[in-house]
Short mmCIF file of C-alpha atoms in Angstrom, two decimals:
data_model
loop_
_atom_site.label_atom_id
_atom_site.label_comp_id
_atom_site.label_asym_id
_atom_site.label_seq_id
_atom_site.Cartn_x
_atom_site.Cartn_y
_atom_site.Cartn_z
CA UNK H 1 171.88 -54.94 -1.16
CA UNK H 2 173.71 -53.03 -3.99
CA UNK H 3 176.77 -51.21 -2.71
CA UNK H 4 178.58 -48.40 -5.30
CA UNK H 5 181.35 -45.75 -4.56
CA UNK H 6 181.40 -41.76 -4.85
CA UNK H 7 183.87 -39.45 -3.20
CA UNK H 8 180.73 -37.03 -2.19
CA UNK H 9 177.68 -38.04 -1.61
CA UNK H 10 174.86 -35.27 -1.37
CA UNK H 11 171.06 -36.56 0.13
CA UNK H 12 168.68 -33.74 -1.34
CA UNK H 13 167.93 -31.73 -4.32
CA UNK H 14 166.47 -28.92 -4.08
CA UNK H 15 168.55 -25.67 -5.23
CA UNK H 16 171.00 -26.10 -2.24
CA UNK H 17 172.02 -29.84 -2.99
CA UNK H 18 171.84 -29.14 -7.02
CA UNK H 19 174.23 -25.90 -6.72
CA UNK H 20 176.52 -27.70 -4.47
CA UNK H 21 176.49 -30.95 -7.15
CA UNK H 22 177.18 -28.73 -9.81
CA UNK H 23 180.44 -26.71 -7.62
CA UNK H 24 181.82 -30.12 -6.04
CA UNK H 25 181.93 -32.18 -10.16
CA UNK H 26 183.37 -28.99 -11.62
CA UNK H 27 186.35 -29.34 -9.38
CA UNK H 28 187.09 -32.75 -10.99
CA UNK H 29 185.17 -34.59 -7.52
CA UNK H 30 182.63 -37.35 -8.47
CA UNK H 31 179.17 -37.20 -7.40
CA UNK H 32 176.08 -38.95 -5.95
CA UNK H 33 172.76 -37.27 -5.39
CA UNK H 34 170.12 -39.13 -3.59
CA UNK H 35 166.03 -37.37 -3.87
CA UNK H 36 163.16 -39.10 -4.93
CA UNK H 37 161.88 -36.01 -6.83
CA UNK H 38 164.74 -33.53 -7.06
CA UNK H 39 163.37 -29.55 -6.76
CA UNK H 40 159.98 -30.36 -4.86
CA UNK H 41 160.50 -28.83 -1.77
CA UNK H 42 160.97 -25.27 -1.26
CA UNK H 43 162.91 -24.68 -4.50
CA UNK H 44 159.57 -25.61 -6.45
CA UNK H 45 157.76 -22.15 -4.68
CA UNK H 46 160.53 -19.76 -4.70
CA UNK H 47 160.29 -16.58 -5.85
CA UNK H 48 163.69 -16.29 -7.30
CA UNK H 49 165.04 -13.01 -6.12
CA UNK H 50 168.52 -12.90 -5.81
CA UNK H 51 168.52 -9.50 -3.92
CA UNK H 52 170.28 -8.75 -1.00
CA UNK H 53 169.66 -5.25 -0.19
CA UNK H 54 165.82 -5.78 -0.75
CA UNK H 55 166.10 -8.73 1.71
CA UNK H 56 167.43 -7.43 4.65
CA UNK H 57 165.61 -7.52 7.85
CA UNK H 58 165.97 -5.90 11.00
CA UNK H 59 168.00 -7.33 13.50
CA UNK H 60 169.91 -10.22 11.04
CA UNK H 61 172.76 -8.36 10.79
CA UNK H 62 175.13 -11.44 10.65
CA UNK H 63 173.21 -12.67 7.49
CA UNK H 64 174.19 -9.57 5.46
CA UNK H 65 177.58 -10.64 4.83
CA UNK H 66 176.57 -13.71 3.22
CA UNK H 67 173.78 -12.43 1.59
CA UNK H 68 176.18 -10.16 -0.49
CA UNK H 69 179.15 -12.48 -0.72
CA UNK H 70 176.65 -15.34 -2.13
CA UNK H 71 175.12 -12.08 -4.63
CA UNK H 72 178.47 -11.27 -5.82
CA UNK H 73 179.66 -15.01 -6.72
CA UNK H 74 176.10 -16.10 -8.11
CA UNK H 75 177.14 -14.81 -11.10
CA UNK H 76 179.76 -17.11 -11.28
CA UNK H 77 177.36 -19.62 -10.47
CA UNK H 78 175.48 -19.24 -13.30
CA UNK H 79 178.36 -19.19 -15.96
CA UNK H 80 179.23 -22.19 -14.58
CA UNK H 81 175.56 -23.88 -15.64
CA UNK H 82 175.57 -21.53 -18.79
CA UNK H 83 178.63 -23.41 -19.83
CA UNK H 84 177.51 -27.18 -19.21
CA UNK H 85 173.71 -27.03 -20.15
CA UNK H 86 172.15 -25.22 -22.69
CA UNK H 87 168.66 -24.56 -20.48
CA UNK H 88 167.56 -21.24 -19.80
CA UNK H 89 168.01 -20.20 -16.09
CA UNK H 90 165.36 -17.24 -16.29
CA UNK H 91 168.32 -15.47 -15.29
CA UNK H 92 167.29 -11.16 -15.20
CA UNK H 93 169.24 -8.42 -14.06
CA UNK H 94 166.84 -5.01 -14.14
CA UNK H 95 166.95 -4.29 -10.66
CA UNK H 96 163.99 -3.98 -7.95
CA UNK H 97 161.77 -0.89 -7.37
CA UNK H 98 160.72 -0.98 -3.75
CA UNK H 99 157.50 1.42 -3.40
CA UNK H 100 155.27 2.51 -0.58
CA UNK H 101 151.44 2.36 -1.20
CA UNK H 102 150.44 5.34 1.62
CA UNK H 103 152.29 8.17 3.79
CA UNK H 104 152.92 5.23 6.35
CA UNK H 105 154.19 2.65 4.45
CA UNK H 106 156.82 5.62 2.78
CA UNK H 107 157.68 6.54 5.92
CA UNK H 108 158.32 2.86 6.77
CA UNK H 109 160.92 2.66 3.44
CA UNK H 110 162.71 5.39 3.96
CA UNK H 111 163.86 4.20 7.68
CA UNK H 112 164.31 0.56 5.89
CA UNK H 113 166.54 2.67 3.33
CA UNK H 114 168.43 4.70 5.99
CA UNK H 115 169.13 1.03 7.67
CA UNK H 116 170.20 -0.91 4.03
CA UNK H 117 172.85 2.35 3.33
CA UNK H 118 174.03 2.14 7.36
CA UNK H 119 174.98 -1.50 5.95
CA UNK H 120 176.58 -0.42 2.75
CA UNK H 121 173.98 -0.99 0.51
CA UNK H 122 173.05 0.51 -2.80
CA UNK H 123 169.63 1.80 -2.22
CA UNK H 124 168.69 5.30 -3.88
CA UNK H 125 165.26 7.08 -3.23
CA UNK H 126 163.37 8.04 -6.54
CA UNK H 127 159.98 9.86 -7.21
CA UNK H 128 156.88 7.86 -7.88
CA UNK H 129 157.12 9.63 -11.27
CA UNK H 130 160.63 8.14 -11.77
CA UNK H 131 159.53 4.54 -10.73
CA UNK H 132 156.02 4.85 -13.11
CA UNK H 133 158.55 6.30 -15.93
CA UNK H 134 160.25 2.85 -15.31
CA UNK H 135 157.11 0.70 -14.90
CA UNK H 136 153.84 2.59 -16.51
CA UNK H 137 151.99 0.07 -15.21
CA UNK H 138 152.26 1.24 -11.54
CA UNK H 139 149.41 2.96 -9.87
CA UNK H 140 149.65 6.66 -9.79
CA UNK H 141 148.69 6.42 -6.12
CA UNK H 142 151.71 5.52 -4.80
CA UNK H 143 153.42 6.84 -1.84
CA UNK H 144 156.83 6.46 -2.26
CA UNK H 145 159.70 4.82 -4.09
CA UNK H 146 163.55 3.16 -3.70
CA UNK H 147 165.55 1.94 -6.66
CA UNK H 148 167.97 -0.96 -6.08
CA UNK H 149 169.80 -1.71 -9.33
CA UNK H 150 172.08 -4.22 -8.17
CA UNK H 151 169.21 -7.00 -7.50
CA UNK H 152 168.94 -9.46 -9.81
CA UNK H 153 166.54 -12.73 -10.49
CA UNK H 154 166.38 -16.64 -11.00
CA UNK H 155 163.11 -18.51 -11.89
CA UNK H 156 163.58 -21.28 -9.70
CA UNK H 157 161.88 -24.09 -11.56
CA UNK H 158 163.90 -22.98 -15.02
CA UNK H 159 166.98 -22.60 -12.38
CA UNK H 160 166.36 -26.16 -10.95
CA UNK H 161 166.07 -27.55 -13.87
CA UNK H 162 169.25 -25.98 -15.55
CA UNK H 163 171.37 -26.81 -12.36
CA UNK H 164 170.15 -30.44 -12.72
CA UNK H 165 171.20 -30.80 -16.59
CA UNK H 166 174.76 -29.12 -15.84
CA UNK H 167 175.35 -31.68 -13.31
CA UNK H 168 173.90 -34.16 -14.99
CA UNK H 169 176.40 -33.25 -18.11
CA UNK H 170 179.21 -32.91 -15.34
CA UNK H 171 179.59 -36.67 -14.90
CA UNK H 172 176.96 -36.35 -11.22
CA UNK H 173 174.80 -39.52 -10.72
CA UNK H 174 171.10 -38.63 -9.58
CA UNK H 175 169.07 -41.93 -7.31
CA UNK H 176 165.68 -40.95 -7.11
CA UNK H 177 165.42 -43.16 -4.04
CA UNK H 178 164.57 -41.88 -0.67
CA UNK H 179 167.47 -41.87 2.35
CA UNK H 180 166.65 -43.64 5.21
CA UNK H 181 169.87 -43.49 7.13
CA UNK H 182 173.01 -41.98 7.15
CA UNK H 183 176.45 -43.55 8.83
CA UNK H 184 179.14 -41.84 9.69
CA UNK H 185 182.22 -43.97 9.46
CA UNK H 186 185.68 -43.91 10.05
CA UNK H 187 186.39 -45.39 6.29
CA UNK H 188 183.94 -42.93 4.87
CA UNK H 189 180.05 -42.23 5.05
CA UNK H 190 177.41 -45.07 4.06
CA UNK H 191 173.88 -43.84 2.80
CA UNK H 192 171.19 -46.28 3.10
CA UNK H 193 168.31 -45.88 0.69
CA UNK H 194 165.19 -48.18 -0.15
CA UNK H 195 167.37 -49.35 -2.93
CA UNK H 196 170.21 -50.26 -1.51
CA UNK H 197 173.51 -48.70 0.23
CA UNK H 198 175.72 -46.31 -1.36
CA UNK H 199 179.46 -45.24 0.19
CA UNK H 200 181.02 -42.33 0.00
CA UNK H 201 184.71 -40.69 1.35
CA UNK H 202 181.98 -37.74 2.70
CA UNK H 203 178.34 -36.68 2.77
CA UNK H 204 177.01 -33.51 2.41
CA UNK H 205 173.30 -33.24 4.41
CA UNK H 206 170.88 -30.38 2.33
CA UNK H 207 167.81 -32.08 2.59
CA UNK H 208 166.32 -29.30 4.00
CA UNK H 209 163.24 -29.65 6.52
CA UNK H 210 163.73 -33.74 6.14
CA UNK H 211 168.01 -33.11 7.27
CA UNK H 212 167.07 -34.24 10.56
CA UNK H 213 166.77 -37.86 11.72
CA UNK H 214 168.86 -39.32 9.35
CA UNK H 215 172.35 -39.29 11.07
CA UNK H 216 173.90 -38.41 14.34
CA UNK H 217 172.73 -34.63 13.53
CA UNK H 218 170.20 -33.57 14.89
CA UNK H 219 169.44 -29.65 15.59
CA UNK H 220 165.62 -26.94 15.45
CA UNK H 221 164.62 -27.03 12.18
CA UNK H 222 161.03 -25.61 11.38
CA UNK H 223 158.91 -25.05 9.02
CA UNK H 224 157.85 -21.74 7.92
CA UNK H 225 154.80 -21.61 5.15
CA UNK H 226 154.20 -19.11 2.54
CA UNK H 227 151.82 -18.76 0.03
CA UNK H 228 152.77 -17.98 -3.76
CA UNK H 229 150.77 -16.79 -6.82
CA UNK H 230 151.19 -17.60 -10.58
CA UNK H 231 148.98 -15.04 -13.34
CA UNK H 232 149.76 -14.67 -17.10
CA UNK H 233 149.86 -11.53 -18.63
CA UNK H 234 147.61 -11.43 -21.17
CA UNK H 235 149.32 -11.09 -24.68
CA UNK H 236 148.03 -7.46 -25.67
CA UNK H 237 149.22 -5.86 -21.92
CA UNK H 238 152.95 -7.20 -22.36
CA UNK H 239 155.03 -6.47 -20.53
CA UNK H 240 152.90 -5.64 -17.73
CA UNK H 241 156.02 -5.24 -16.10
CA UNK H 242 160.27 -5.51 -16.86
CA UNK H 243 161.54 -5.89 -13.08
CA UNK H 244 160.69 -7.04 -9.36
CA UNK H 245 158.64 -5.11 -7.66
CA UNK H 246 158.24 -5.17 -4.09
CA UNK H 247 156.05 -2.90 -1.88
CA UNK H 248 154.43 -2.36 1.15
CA UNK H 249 150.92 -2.04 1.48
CA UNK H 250 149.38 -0.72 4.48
CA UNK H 251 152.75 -2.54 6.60
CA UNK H 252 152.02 -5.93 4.44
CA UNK H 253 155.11 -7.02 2.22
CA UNK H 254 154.14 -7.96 -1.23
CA UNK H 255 156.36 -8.94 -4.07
CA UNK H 256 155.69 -8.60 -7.78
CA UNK H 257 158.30 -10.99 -10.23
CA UNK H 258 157.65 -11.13 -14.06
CA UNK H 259 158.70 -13.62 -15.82
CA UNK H 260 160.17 -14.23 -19.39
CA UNK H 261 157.27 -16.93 -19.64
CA UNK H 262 154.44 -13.84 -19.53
CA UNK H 263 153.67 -15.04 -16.02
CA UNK H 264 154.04 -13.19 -13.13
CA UNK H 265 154.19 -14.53 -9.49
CA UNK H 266 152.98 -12.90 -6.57
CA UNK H 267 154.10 -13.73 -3.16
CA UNK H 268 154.58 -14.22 -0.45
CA UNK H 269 152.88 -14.98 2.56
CA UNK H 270 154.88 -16.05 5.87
CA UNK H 271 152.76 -18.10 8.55
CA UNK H 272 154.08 -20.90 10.81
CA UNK H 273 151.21 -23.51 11.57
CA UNK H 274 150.32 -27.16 10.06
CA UNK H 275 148.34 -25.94 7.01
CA UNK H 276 150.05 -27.58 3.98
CA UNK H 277 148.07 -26.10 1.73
CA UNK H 278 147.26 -22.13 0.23
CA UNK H 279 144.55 -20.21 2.63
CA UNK H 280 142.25 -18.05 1.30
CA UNK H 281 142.91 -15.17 3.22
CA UNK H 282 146.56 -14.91 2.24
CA UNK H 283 145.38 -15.52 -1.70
CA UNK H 284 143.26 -12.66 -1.20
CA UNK H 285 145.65 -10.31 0.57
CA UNK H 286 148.29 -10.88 -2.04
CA UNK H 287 146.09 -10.34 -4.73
CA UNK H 288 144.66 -7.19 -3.13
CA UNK H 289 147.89 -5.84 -2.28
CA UNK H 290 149.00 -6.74 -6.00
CA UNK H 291 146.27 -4.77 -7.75
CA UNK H 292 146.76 -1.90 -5.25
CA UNK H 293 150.33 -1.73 -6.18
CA UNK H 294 150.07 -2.80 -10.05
CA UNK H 295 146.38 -2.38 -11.21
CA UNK H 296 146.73 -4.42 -14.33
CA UNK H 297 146.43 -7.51 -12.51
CA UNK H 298 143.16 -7.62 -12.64
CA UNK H 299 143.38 -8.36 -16.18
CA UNK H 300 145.54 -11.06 -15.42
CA UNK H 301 144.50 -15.07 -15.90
CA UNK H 302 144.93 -16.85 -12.70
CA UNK H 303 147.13 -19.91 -13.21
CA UNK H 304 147.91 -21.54 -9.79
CA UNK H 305 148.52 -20.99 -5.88
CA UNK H 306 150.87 -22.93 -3.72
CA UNK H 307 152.49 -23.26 -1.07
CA UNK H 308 156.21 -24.55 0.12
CA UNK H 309 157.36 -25.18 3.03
CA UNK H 310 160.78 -23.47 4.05
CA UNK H 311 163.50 -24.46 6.39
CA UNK H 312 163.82 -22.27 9.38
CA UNK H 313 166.47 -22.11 12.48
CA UNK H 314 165.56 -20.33 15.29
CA UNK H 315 168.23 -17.05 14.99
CA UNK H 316 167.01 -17.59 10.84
CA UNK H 317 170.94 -18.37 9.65
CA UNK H 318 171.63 -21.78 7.52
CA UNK H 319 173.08 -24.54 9.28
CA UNK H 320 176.29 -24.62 7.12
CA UNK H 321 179.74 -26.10 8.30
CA UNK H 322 181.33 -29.62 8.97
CA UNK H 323 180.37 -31.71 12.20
CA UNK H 324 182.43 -34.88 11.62
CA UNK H 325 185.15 -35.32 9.26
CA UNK H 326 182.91 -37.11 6.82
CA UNK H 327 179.56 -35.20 7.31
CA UNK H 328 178.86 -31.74 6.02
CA UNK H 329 175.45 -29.94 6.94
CA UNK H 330 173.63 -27.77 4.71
CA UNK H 331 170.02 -27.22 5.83
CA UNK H 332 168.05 -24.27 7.22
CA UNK H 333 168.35 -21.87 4.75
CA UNK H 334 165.08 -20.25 5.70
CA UNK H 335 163.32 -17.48 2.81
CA UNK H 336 166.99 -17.01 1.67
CA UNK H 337 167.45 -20.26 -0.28
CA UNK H 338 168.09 -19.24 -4.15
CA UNK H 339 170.21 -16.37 -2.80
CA UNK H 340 172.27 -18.07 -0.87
CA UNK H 341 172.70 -21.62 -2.73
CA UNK H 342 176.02 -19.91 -4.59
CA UNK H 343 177.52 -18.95 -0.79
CA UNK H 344 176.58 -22.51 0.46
CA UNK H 345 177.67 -24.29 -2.86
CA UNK H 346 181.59 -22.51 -2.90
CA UNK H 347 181.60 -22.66 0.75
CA UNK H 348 180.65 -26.83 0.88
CA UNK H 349 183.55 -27.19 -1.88
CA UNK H 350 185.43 -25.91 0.20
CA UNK H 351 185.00 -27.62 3.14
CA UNK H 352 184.96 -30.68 0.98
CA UNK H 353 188.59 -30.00 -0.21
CA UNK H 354 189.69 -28.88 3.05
CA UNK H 355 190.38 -25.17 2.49
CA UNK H 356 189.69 -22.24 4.30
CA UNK H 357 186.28 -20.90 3.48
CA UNK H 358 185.84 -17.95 1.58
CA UNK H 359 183.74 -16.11 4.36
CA UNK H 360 183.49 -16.68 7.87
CA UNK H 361 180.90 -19.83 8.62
CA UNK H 362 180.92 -19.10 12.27
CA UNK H 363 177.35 -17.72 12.68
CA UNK H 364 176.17 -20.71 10.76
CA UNK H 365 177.51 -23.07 13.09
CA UNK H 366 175.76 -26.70 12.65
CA UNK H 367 176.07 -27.41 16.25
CA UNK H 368 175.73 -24.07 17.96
CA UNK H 369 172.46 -24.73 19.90
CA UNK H 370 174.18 -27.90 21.05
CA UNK H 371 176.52 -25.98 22.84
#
């Protein structure tokens, strides 16, 4: 048995456990991660969208707050990376267009628009003109249109990937190895792994769906499947198209993210069964949906369809907050995990140095449905 020392120890890296690595060793704290393949998960089929107007969802009105507080420090976030690796992030800031494909589906926006504003949201209603004037490549059949500046993007495997390097260059030890157990000590916190047993002053849980079962934490995690698209743009129709677009088609959510690679993804399904794999209905509705919304995408190679598994709570708010005083949870971040991995990476530091957290953590609670 090999036995090393850290002051934090985090067990998973995906975007969560990667953000937080990179926030805990740029306060001077040294650093164990533990993942056999780091950015797998969930992180691997994000879409990216850092946008927390065009997220919101009826009746979540507790995770607007931390929706916009993690928007308004991500940028901080990624200065931090910008300055310790030198990969790109895929980092884009030209907004989202959210448009309507019939009369319903506008009618359906504009009470969605009335609801982001009631929350203090910057959400303005443009003509279909205005929004093709902004992306020609949108169908002249369109129904209706919002603008939301403010929304901005990641592409999470570039993301991952940067986030990894800057912590990497910021002194943080990676162990591919996988984490069987997790003690919770008075001394500290020991993490056993197939290679041996690490200690650490604390431990900081984000292994998302796999966060339960490996200490004395244990709360409803599931998993919630969606199925994502990757096309390339063929050269001569670049840019297809310069910002997310999201839509609604016929009361189905689609979303439409370009990337600087010529690839666009398509996404994003939500179902909640055992299927591990893409269906073929939801490739086909997204790809229907897609054309209806952006007809060039027809023209468009098909590269690959996947599908991730994300971690889910049952009132769909992270687990994020201490529940010994060497074990931090970070888990359940649900559809909202690149948004939110800035909120749950200053918010972790913080409870890692003992300070007051920048934003009230009481809705996210690691123990509420113990109680």
């Amino acid at each position: 048995m090999s036995t090393a020392s850290s002051s934090v120890a985090i067990v998973g890296a995906g975007v969560i456990g990667l953000a937080t690595a990179v926030e805990l060793a740029q306060s001077g704290i040294n650093v164990d991660v533990f993942d056999p393949a780091p950015a797998s998960g969930a992180t691997h089929h994000a879409g990216g969208m850092l946008a927390p107007a065009a997220e919101v969802v009826y009746q979540q009105d507790p995770l607007f707050p931390l929706m916009q507080a993690s928007g308004k420090w991500y940028p901080e976030l990624i200065a931090a990376v910008a300055k310790h690796s030198d990969l790109d992030t895929g980092y884009r800031d030209e907004g989202t267009l959210v448009v309507a494909a019939d009369r319903a589906d506008s009618q359906h926006l504009s009470e969605l628009m009335d609801y982001q504003n009631a929350h203090g949201m910057q959400v303005e209603r443009i003509t279909v003109r205005q929004a093709r004037s902004l992306e020609p490549g949108l169908s002249p059949r369109l129904a209706g249109a919002v603008s939301i500046p403010g929304d901005t993007q990641v592409f999470p495997r570039q993301w991952a990937l940067a986030l990894y390097d800057a912590a990497e260059n910021l002194g943080v030890r990676f162990h591919r190895t996988k984490v069987t157990r997790i003690d919770d000590g008075v001394d500290g916190g020991m993490v056993h792994t197939e290679e041996g047993t690490f200690a650490a002053d604390q431990v900081v849980l984000a292994a998302g769906l796999g966060a339960n079962g490996l200490s004395g934490w244990s709360q409803p995690l599931r998993p919630v499947y969606g199925d994502i698209l990757r096309l390339r743009v063929p050269e001569q129709r670049r840019p297809l198209l310069n910002r997310v677009v999201r839509g609604f088609v016929e009361d189905r959510p689609i979303y439409l993210i370009p990337r600087g690679d010529g690839t666009i993804a398509v996404g994003a399904t939500s179902r909640e069964d055992s299927l591990h794999a893409p269906l073929a209905g939801g490739v086909y509705d997204l790809l229907r949906d897609a054309i209806r919304v952006l007809p060039g995408i027809e023209d468009c190679e098909f590269l690959e369809a996947t599908t991730g598994a994300r971690p889910g709570t049952p009132d769909d708010l992270p687990y994020l907050g201490r529940v010994s005083d060497r074990l931090i949870v970070s888990t359940g971040y649900f559809r909202h995990g690149i948004l939110l991995a800035a909120f749950g990476a200053r918010c972790t530091r913080e409870l890692v140095l003992g300070e007051d957290p920048s934003i009230d953590l009481s809705a996210c609670d690691p123990l509420r449905f113990a109680r």
